[in-house]
Short mmCIF file of N, CA and C in Angstrom, two decimals:
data_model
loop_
_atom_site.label_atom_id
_atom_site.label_comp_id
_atom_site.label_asym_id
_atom_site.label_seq_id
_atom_site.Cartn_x
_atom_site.Cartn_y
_atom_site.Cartn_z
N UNK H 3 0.84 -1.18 0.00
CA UNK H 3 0.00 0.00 0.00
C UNK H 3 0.88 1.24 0.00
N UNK H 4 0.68 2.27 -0.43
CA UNK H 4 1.20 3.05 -0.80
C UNK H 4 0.46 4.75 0.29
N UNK H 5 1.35 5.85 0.50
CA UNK H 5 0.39 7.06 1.21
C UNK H 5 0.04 7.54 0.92
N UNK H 6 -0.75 8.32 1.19
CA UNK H 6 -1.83 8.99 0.44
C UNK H 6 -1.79 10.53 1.50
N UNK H 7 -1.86 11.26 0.34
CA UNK H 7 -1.60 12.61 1.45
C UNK H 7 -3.13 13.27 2.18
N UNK H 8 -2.58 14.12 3.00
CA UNK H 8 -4.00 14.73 3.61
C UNK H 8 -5.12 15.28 2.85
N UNK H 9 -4.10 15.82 2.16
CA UNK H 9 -5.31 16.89 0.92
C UNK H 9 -5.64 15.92 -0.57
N UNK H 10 -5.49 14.82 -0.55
CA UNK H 10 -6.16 13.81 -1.89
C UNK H 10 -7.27 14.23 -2.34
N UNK H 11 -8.07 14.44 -2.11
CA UNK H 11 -9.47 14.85 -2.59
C UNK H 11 -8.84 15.95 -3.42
N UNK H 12 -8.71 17.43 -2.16
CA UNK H 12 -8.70 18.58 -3.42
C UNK H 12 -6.88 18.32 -4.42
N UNK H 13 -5.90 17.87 -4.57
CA UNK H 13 -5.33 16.96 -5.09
C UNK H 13 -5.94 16.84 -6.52
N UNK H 14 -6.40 15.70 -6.68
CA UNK H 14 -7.27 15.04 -7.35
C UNK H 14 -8.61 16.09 -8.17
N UNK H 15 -8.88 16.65 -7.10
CA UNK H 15 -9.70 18.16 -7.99
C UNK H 15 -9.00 19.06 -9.10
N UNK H 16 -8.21 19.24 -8.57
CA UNK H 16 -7.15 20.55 -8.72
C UNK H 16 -6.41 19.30 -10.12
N UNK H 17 -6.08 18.32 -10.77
CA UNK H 17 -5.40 17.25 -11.43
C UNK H 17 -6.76 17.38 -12.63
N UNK H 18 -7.88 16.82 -12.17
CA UNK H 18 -9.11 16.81 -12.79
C UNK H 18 -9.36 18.53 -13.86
N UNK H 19 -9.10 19.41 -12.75
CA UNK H 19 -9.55 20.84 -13.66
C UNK H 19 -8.67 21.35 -14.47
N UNK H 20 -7.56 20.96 -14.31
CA UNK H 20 -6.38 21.16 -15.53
C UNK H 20 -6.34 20.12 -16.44
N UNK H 21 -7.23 19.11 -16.26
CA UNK H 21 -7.04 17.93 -17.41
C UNK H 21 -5.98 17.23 -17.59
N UNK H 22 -5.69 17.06 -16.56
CA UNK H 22 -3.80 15.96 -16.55
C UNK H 22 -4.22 14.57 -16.31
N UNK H 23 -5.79 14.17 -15.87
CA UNK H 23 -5.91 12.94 -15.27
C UNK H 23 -5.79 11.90 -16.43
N UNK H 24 -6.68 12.33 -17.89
CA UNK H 24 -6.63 11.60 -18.58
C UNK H 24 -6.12 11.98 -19.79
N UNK H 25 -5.26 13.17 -19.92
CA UNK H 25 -4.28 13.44 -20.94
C UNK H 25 -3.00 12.79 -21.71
N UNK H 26 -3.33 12.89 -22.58
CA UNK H 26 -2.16 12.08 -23.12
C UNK H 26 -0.22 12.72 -23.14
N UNK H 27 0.55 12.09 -22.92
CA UNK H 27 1.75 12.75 -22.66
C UNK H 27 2.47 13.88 -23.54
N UNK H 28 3.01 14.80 -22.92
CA UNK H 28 3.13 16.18 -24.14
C UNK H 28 4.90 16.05 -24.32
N UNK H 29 5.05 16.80 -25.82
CA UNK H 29 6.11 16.71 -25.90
C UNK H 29 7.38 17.26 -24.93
N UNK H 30 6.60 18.84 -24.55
CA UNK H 30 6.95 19.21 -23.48
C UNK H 30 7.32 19.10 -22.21
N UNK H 31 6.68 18.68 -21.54
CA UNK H 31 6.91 17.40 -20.61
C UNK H 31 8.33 16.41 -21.20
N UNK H 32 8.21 15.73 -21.61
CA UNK H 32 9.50 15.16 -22.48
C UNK H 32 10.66 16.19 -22.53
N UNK H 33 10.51 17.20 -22.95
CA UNK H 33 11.82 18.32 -23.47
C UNK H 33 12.21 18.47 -21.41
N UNK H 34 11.74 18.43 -20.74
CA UNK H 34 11.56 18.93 -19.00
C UNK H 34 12.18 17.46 -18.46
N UNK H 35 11.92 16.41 -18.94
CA UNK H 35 12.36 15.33 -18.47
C UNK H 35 14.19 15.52 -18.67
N UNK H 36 14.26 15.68 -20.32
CA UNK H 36 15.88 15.94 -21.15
C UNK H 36 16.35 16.16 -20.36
N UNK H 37 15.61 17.75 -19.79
CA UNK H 37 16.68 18.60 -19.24
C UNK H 37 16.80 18.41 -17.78
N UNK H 38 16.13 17.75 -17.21
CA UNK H 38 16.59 17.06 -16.04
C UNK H 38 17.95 15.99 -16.02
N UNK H 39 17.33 15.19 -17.02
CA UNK H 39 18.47 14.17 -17.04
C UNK H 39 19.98 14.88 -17.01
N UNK H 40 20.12 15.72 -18.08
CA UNK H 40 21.22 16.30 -18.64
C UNK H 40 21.87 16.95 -17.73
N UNK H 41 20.66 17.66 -16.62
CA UNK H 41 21.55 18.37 -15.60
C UNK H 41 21.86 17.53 -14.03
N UNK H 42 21.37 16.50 -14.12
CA UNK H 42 21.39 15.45 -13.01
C UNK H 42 22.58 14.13 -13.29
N UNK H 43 22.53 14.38 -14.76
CA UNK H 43 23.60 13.21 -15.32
C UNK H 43 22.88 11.78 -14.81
N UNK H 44 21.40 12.10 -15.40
CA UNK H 44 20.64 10.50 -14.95
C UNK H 44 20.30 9.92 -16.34
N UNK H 45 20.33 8.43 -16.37
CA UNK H 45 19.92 7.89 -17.08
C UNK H 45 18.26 7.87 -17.47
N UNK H 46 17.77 8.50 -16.24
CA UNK H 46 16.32 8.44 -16.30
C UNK H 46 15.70 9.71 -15.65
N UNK H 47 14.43 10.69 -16.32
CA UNK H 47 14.12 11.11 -15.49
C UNK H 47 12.47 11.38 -15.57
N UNK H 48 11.89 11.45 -15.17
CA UNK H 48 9.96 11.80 -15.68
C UNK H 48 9.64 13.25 -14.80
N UNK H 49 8.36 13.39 -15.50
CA UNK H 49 7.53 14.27 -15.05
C UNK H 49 6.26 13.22 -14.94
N UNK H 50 5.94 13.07 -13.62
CA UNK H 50 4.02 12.22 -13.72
C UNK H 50 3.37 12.93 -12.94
N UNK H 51 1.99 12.20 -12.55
CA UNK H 51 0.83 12.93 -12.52
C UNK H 51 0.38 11.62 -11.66
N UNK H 52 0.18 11.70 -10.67
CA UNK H 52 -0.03 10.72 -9.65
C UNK H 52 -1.61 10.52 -9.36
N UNK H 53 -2.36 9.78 -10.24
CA UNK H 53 -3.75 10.38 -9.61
C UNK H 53 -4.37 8.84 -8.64
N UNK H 54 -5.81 8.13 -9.15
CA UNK H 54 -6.44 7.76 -8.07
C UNK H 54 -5.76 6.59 -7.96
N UNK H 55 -5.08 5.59 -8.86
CA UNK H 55 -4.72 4.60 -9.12
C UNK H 55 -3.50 4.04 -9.70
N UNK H 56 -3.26 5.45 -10.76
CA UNK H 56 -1.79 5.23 -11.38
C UNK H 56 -1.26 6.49 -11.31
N UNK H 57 0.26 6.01 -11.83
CA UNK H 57 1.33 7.27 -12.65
C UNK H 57 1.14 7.15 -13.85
N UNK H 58 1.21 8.02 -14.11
CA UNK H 58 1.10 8.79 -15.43
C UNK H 58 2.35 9.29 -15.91
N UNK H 59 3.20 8.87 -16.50
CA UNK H 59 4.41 9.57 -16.66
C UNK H 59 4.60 10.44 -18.37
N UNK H 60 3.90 11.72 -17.99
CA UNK H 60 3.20 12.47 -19.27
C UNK H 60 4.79 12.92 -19.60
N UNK H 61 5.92 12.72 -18.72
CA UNK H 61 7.10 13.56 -19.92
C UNK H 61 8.25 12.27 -19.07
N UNK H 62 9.21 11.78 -20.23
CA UNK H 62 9.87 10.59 -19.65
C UNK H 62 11.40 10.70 -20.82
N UNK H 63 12.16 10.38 -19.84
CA UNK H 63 13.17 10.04 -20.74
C UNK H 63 14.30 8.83 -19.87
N UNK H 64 14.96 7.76 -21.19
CA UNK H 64 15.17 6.73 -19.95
C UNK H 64 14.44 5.64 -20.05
N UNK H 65 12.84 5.77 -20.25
CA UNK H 65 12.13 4.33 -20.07
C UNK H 65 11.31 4.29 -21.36
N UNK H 66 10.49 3.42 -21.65
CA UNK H 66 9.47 3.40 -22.86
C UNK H 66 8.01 3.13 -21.82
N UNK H 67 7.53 2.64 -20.80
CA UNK H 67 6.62 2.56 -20.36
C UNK H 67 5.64 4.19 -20.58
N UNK H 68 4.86 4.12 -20.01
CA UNK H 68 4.27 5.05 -19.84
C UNK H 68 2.99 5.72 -18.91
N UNK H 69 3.28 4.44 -17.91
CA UNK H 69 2.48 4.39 -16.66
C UNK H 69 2.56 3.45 -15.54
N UNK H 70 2.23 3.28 -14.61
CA UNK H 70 2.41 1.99 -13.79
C UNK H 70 1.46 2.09 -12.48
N UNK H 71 1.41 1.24 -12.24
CA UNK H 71 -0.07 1.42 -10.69
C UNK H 71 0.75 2.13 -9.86
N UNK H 72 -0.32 2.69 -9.45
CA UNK H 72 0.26 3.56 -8.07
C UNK H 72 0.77 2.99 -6.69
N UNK H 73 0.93 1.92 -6.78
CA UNK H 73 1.16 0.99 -5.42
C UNK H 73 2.75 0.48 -5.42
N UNK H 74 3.53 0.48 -6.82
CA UNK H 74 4.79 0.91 -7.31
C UNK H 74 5.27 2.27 -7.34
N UNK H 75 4.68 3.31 -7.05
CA UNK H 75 5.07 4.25 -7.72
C UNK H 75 6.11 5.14 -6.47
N UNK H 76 7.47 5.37 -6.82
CA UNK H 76 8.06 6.52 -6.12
C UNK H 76 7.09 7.36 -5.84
N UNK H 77 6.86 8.19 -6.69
CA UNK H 77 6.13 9.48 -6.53
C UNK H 77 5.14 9.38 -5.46
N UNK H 78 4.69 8.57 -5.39
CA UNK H 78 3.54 8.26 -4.59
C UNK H 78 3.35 8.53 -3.26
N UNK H 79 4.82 8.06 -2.73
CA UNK H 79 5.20 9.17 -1.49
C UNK H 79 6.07 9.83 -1.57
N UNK H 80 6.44 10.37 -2.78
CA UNK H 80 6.76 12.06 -2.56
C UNK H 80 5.65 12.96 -2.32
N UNK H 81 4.65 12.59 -3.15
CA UNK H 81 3.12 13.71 -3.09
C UNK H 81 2.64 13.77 -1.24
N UNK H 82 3.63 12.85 -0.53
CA UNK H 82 2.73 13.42 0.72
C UNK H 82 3.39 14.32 1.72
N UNK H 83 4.69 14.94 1.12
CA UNK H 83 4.86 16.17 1.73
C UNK H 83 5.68 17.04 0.59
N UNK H 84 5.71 18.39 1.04
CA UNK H 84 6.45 19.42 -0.07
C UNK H 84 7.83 19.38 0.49
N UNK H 85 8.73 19.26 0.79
CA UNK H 85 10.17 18.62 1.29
C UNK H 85 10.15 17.93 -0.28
N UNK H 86 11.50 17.90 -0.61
CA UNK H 86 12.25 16.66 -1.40
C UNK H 86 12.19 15.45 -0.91
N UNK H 87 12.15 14.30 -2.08
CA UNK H 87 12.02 12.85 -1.35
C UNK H 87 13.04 12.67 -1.90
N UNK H 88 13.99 12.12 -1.07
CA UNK H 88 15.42 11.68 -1.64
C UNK H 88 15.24 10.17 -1.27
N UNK H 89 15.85 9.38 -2.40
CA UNK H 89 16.24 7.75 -1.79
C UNK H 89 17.16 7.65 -2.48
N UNK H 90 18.50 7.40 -1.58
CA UNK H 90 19.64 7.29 -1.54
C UNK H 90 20.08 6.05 -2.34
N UNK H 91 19.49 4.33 -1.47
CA UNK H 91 19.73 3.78 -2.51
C UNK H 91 18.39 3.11 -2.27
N UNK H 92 17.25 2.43 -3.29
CA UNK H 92 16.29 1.92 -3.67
C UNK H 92 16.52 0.74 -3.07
N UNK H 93 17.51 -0.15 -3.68
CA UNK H 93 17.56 -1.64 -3.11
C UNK H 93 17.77 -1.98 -1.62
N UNK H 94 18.30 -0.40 -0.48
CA UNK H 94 18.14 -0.99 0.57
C UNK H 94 17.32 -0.45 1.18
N UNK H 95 16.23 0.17 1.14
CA UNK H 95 15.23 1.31 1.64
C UNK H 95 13.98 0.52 1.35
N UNK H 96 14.00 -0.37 2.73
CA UNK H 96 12.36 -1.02 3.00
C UNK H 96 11.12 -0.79 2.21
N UNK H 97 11.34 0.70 1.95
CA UNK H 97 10.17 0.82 1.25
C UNK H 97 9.97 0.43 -0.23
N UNK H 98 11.16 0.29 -0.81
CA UNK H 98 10.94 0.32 -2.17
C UNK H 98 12.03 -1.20 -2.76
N UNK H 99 12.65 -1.65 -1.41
CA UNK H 99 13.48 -3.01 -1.61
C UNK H 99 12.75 -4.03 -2.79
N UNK H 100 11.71 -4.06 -2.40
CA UNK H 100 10.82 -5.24 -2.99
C UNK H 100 10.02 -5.13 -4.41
N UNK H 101 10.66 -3.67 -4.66
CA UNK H 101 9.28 -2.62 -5.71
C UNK H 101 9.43 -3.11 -6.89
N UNK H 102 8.51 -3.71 -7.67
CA UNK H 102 8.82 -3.81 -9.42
C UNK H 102 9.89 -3.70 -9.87
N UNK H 103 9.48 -2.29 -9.87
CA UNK H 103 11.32 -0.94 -10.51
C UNK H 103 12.13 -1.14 -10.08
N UNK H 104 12.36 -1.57 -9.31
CA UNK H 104 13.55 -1.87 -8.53
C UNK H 104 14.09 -2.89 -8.61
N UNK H 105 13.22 -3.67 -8.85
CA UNK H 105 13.75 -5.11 -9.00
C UNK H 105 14.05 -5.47 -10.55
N UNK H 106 12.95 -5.44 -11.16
CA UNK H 106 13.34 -5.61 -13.12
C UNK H 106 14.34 -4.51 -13.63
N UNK H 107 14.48 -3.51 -13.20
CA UNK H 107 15.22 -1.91 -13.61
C UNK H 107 15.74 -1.80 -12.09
N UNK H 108 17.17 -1.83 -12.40
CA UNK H 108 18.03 -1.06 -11.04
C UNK H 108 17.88 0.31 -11.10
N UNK H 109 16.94 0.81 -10.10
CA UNK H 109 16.83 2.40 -9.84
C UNK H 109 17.57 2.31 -8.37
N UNK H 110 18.86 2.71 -8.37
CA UNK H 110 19.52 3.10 -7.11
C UNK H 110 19.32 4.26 -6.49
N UNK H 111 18.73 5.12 -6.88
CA UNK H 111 18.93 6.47 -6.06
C UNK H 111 17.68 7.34 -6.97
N UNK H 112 17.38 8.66 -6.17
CA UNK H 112 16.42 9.02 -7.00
C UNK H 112 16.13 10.23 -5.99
N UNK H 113 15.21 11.62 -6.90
CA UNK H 113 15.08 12.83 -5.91
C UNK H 113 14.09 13.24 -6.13
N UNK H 114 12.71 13.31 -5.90
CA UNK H 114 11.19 13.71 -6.41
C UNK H 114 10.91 14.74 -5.83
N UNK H 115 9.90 15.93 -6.22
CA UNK H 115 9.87 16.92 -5.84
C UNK H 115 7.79 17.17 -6.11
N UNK H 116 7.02 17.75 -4.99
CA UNK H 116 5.75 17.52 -5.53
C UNK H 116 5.59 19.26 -5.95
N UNK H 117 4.74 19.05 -7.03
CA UNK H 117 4.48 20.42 -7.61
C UNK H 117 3.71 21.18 -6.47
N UNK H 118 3.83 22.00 -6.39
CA UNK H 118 2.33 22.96 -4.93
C UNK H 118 1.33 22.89 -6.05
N UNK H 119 0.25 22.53 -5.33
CA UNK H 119 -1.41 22.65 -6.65
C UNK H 119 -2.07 23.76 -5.86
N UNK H 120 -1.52 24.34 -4.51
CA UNK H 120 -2.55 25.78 -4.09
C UNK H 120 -1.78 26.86 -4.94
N UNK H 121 -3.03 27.62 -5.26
CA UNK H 121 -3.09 28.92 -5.74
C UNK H 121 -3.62 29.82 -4.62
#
């Protein structure tokens, strides 16, 4: 099981009225992923959209997927506080030891950041 933050509902509102829930991935997004990688020197990096069930990974560079349940998903607890989620290394961090990604794809380390959705 995965956390779920305090504010999910308006979350999930605020995802819904910009139309990210069921949008298809933009190139843009993609060009934002690049330039992450490029300045992180990662093999991988996304932009997703965490909504009731899955990720959405609308800008990606690094993988060919393009979504995955939310019960895998890093992001998933990054969205439950505005702090950086750093994981140092994936394969020894309880939480994510056992994870899909982790296991089929060595993701050792990783730094997520949640967008603020208040205006």
């Amino acid at each position: 099981m995965y956390p779920v933050p305090d504010d999910e509902a308006e979350r999930l509102e605020f995802l819904s009225d910009c139309g990210l829930t069921g949008s298809p991935a933009e190139r843009e997004f993609d060009e934002i992923a690049h330039l992450a990688a490029d300045l992180c020197d990662a093999p991988i990096a996304l932009v997703t959209i965490i909504t009731k069930d899955n990720q959405r990974l609308h800008g990606r560079t690094g993988v060919a997927i393009d979504s995955t349940s939310r019960d895998i998903s890093f992001c998933a607890h990054a969205i439950t506080s505005d702090a950086p989620f750093i994981v140092r290394d994936a394969a020894t961090d309880p939480r994510f030891a056992h994870n899909a990604l982790v296991i089929r794809r060595p993701v050792h380390s990783l730094l997520c950041r949640r967008a603020d959705h208040h205006t």
